[in-house]
Amino acid sequence: MAEVLVLLARGFEEIEAVTVIDVLRRAGVHVTAMAVEEREVSGSRGVVVVADAILAAVKDDSFDLVYLPGGLESMERLAADPRIGDLLRRHLEGGGKIAAICASTFALHAHGLLPDGARITSHPSVSEDLKSYRYLEDRVVVDGPIITSRGPGTAMELALVLAEILAGSAEREALENAMLTRGDAP
Amino acid sequence: MAEVLVLLARGFEEIEAVTVIDVLRRAGVHVTAMAVEEREVSGSRGVVVVADAILAAVKDDSFDLVYLPGGLESMERLAADPRIGDLLRRHLEGGGKIAAICASTFALHAHGLLPDGARITSHPSVSEDLKSYRYLEDRVVVDGPIITSRGPGTAMELALVLAEILAGSAEREALENAMLTRGDAP
C-alpha cells in the first residue's frame, strides 16, 4: 500500500487538503495527515481538523509522496520551518515524490528543492517569484518527482493525478465514476 | 450577512462538507458547521473535524440555508434523527432553503420534506428510491427552496451555485477566478 504524508500547518487551504486526503484514501492509499505544530489545526477558512499525527512521531518514517496543501499562512509556516526543509530534502534524496498546490509551490522554492529549469505551476498570486523556473499555467504539472497544481479549483484534478500515479489508471477511472467528477458521468 | 447551517453527522463525506463551508466563507457567508452528535466528527474517509457548535446550541436559531453533506452513514443518521426532521421542517416552513448532496437527498425524502413532483438529483446509488420525484441527472438541481447535487465531484459546482444564490453572481465570478475553478482561468 502506498504511503502519503500530508503536511497541515495553521492556515492550510481546506479544500486542497481534504480533497487529496479523501480521494487517496478512496484509492486505497494510506494517508497520514500530520500536524506541523498543534494536533488540532485550523484551516484558512476556519475549519479545524484533528491531525492523525504530529511531526515528531513521523519524521523518520518513509513515504512514497509528501503533499503540501496551499493557504498563504500555511505556506509561510512550511517555508520558514527548517524541520520541513530537512524532511522534504531527505524524502527527495530517498527517491520520494512531492506534490504541492497553490501558494505551497513557493515553499519548495524557499527550501531550495526545485532544480533549475523545473517545470512547475502554482497559484497565480505567487507566480512572479517562480518565473526563474519553467512556469506553466497547466492545472497539474508533473516533472519527475515534483507534482504541482494551482488552487482549490484544481484540487480534484491533482488528487486524481496522484491517485493514478499511486494506484493506477483503473483505480482513477473507478473513482471518477463513483465521485461523478465528469460532466458526462452517469 | 447570509447565515448557513451545515449538518455534520459521523461518516459525512469530507469533500462535500468542506468544499461548501470553504467556498461560502470565501463568499462572506456566515457558516456554522454543527455536530449532530459529538463535537469532534469523523468523516467517511477518517478526517476528523471539530464542529463550531452542537445541535442543542443552535436548534432555535434561524438560517437562510441548511446544508446536508453526503456520506452513507451520515445520511442514515440524519434520516433517522427526528430532531433533524423537526429542524428542517421548521426551517422550510419559515421560508429557508435546503441543500443536499449525494446520498443525503434521501434524508430529505425520509423526513417527508420533498413535495410531490419535486425536481431533484442525488448520488446514483440512491436514485432508485427517489424515482417517484422528477429525478434529473443534472449536476446541480434548483427547485424552489430545495437544491440538490450528486457527489464529491459535483461539490464545487454546488458550492458555487449556493454562493451565487446567497452572495450574488459577481461574488461567484470573483471566487471562480481566485480559486481557478475553470480550465480557461488565468
Coordinates of C-alpha atoms in Angstrom, one line a residue, chain A residues 21-124:
Chain A
I21 CA -6.7 13.0 1.6
D22 CA -10.3 11.8 0.8
V23 CA -9.5 10.8 -2.8
L24 CA -6.3 9.0 -2.0
R25 CA -7.9 7.1 0.9
R26 CA -10.7 6.1 -1.6
A27 CA -7.9 4.8 -3.8
G28 CA -6.6 2.6 -1.0
V29 CA -3.6 4.7 -0.3
H30 CA -2.5 5.0 3.4
V31 CA -2.6 8.7 4.2
T32 CA -1.2 10.4 7.3
A33 CA -2.4 13.9 7.9
M34 CA 0.4 15.4 10.0
A35 CA 0.2 18.5 12.1
V36 CA 3.4 20.6 11.9
E37 CA 2.5 22.4 15.2
E38 CA -0.5 21.6 17.4
R39 CA -2.6 18.4 16.7
E40 CA -5.8 20.5 16.1
V41 CA -5.1 22.6 13.0
S42 CA -7.3 25.5 11.9
G43 CA -7.5 26.0 8.2
S44 CA -7.6 29.2 6.2
R45 CA -11.5 29.4 6.4
G46 CA -11.7 28.2 10.0
V47 CA -12.3 24.5 9.5
V48 CA -10.5 22.8 12.4
V49 CA -9.1 19.3 11.6
V50 CA -7.6 16.9 14.1
A51 CA -4.4 15.6 12.6
D52 CA -3.6 11.9 12.6
A53 CA 0.0 12.5 13.9
I54 CA 2.5 15.2 14.9
L55 CA 5.8 15.9 13.2
A56 CA 7.9 14.3 16.0
A57 CA 6.2 11.0 15.6
V58 CA 6.6 10.5 11.9
K59 CA 9.8 12.5 10.9
D60 CA 11.8 9.3 10.5
D61 CA 9.2 7.3 8.6
S62 CA 9.4 6.9 4.9
F63 CA 6.6 7.8 2.4
D64 CA 6.0 7.5 -1.3
L65 CA 4.8 11.0 -1.5
V66 CA 4.6 14.1 0.7
Y67 CA 1.9 16.6 -0.1
L68 CA 1.8 20.3 0.8
P69 CA -1.7 21.9 0.6
G70 CA -1.8 25.6 0.0
G71 CA -3.0 28.5 2.0
L72 CA -0.8 31.6 2.3
E73 CA -0.2 31.4 6.1
S74 CA 0.4 27.7 6.0
M75 CA 2.8 28.1 3.1
E76 CA 4.8 30.7 5.1
R77 CA 4.9 28.4 8.1
L78 CA 6.1 25.5 6.0
A79 CA 8.6 27.6 4.1
A80 CA 10.1 29.1 7.3
D81 CA 10.4 25.7 9.2
P82 CA 13.8 24.1 8.8
R83 CA 12.4 20.8 10.0
I84 CA 10.1 20.8 7.0
G85 CA 13.1 21.6 4.7
D86 CA 15.1 18.7 6.2
L87 CA 12.1 16.3 5.9
L88 CA 11.5 17.2 2.3
R89 CA 15.2 17.0 1.3
R90 CA 15.7 13.6 2.8
H91 CA 12.4 12.4 1.3
L92 CA 13.5 13.6 -2.2
E93 CA 17.0 12.1 -1.8
G94 CA 15.4 8.8 -0.8
G95 CA 13.5 8.7 -4.1
G96 CA 10.2 10.0 -2.8
K97 CA 7.8 12.3 -4.7
I98 CA 6.5 15.7 -3.6
A99 CA 3.2 17.3 -4.5
A100 CA 2.4 21.0 -3.8
I101 CA -0.6 23.2 -4.7
C102 CA -1.4 26.8 -4.8
A103 CA 1.0 29.0 -2.8
S104 CA 2.9 26.0 -1.5
T105 CA 5.0 25.6 -4.6
F106 CA 6.8 28.6 -3.2
A107 CA 7.7 26.6 -0.1
L108 CA 9.5 24.1 -2.3
H109 CA 11.4 27.0 -3.8
A110 CA 12.2 28.6 -0.4
H111 CA 13.8 25.3 0.8
G112 CA 15.9 25.1 -2.4
L113 CA 14.2 21.9 -3.6
L114 CA 13.3 22.8 -7.2
P115 CA 16.1 22.1 -9.7
D116 CA 17.0 24.7 -12.3
G117 CA 14.6 24.5 -15.2
A118 CA 12.0 22.6 -13.3
R119 CA 8.5 22.6 -14.9
I120 CA 6.1 23.8 -12.2
T121 CA 2.9 25.7 -11.6
S122 CA 1.3 27.5 -8.6
H123 CA -1.4 29.9 -7.7
P124 CA -1.1 33.0 -9.9

